[in-house]
Short mmCIF file of C-alpha atoms in Angstrom, two decimals:
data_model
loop_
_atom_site.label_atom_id
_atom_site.label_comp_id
_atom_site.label_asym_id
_atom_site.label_seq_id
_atom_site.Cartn_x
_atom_site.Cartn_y
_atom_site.Cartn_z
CA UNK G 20 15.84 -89.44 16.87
CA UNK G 21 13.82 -86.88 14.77
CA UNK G 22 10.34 -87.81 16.84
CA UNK G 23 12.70 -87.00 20.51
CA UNK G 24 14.11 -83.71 18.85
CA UNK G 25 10.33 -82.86 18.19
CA UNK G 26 10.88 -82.51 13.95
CA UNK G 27 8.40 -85.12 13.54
CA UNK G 28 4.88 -86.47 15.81
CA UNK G 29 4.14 -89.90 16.38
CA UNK G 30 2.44 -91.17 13.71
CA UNK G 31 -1.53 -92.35 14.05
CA UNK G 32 -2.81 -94.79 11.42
CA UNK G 33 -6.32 -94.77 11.28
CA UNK G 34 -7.04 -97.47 8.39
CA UNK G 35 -10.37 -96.97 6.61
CA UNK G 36 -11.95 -100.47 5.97
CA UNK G 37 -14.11 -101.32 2.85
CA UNK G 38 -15.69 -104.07 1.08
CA UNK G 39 -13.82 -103.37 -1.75
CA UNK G 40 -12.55 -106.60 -3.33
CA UNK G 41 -9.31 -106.65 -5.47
CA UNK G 42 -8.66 -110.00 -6.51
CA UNK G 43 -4.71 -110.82 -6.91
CA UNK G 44 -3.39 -112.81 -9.61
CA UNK G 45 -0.68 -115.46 -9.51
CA UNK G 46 1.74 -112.65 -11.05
CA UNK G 47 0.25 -110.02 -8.58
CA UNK G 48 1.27 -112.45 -5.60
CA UNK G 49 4.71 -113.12 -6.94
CA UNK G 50 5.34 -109.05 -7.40
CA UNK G 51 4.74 -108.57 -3.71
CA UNK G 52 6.64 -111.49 -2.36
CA UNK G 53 9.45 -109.48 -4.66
CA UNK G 54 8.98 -106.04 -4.33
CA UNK G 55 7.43 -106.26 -0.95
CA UNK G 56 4.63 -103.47 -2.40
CA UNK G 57 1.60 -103.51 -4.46
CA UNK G 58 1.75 -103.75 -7.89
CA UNK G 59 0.79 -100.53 -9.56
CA UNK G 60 -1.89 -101.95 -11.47
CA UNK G 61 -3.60 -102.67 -8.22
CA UNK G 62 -3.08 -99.65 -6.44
CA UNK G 63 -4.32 -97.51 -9.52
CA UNK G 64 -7.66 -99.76 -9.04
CA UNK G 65 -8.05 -98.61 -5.52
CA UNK G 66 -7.16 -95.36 -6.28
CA UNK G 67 -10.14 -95.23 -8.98
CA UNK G 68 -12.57 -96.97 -6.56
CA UNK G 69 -15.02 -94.31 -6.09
CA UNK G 70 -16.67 -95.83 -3.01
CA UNK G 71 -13.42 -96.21 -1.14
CA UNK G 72 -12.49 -92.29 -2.18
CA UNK G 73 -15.88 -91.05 -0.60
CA UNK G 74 -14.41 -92.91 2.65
CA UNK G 75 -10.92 -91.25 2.59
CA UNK G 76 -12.73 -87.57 2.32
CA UNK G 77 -15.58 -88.06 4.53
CA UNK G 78 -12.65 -89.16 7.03
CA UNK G 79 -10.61 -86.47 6.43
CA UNK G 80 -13.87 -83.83 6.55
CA UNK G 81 -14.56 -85.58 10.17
CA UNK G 82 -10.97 -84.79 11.20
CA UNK G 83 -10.78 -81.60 10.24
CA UNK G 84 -14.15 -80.85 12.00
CA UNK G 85 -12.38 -81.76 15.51
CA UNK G 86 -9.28 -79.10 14.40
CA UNK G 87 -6.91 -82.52 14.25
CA UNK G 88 -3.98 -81.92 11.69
CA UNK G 89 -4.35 -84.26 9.19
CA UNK G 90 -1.18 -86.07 6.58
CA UNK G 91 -2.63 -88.08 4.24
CA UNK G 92 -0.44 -89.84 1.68
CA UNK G 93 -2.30 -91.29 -1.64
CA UNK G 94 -1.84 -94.43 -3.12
CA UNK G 95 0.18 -91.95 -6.04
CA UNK G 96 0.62 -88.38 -6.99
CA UNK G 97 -2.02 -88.88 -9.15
CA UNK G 98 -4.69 -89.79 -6.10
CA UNK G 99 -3.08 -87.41 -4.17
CA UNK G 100 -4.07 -84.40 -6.57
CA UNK G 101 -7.40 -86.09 -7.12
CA UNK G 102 -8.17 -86.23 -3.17
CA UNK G 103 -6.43 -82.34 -3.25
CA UNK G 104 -9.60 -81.10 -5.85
CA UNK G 105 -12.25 -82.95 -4.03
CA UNK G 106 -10.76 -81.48 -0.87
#
């Protein structure tokens, strides 16, 4: 309803893809089949992955570049005021 009264665009999701490797344990598994999210020890890992955060900001430098308005959500409010200083 919001996206036909024009409030809010069509979302674009644009995954960035890494090698980064963050292995789940048995309680990990169990906390998404639960929760149906990631536990918060795993998303403060990617959050923290250096490699994966150049990604994100070279992205979002690219995008910017071509004028496109850019929403990017962090994996916390921590990551988001991390990406917000690099940026």
């Amino acid at each position: 309803m919001l996206r036909k009264r024009g409030v809010l665009s069509k979302a674009d999701y644009r995954p960035i893809r890494t090698e980064i490797d963050v292995p789940l344990t048995a309680a990990d598994k169990k906390y998404i089949e639960e929760k149906f999210k990631l536990p918060p020890k795993v998303i403060n890992r990617l959050a923290q992955d250096d490699l994966r955060n150049v990604e994100i900001v070279l992205r979002l430098r690219d995008e910017a570049r071509r004028g496109a308005r850019v929403l990017v959500f962090g994996c916390s409010v921590a990551h988001s005021k991390f990406l917000n200083s690099i940026l």
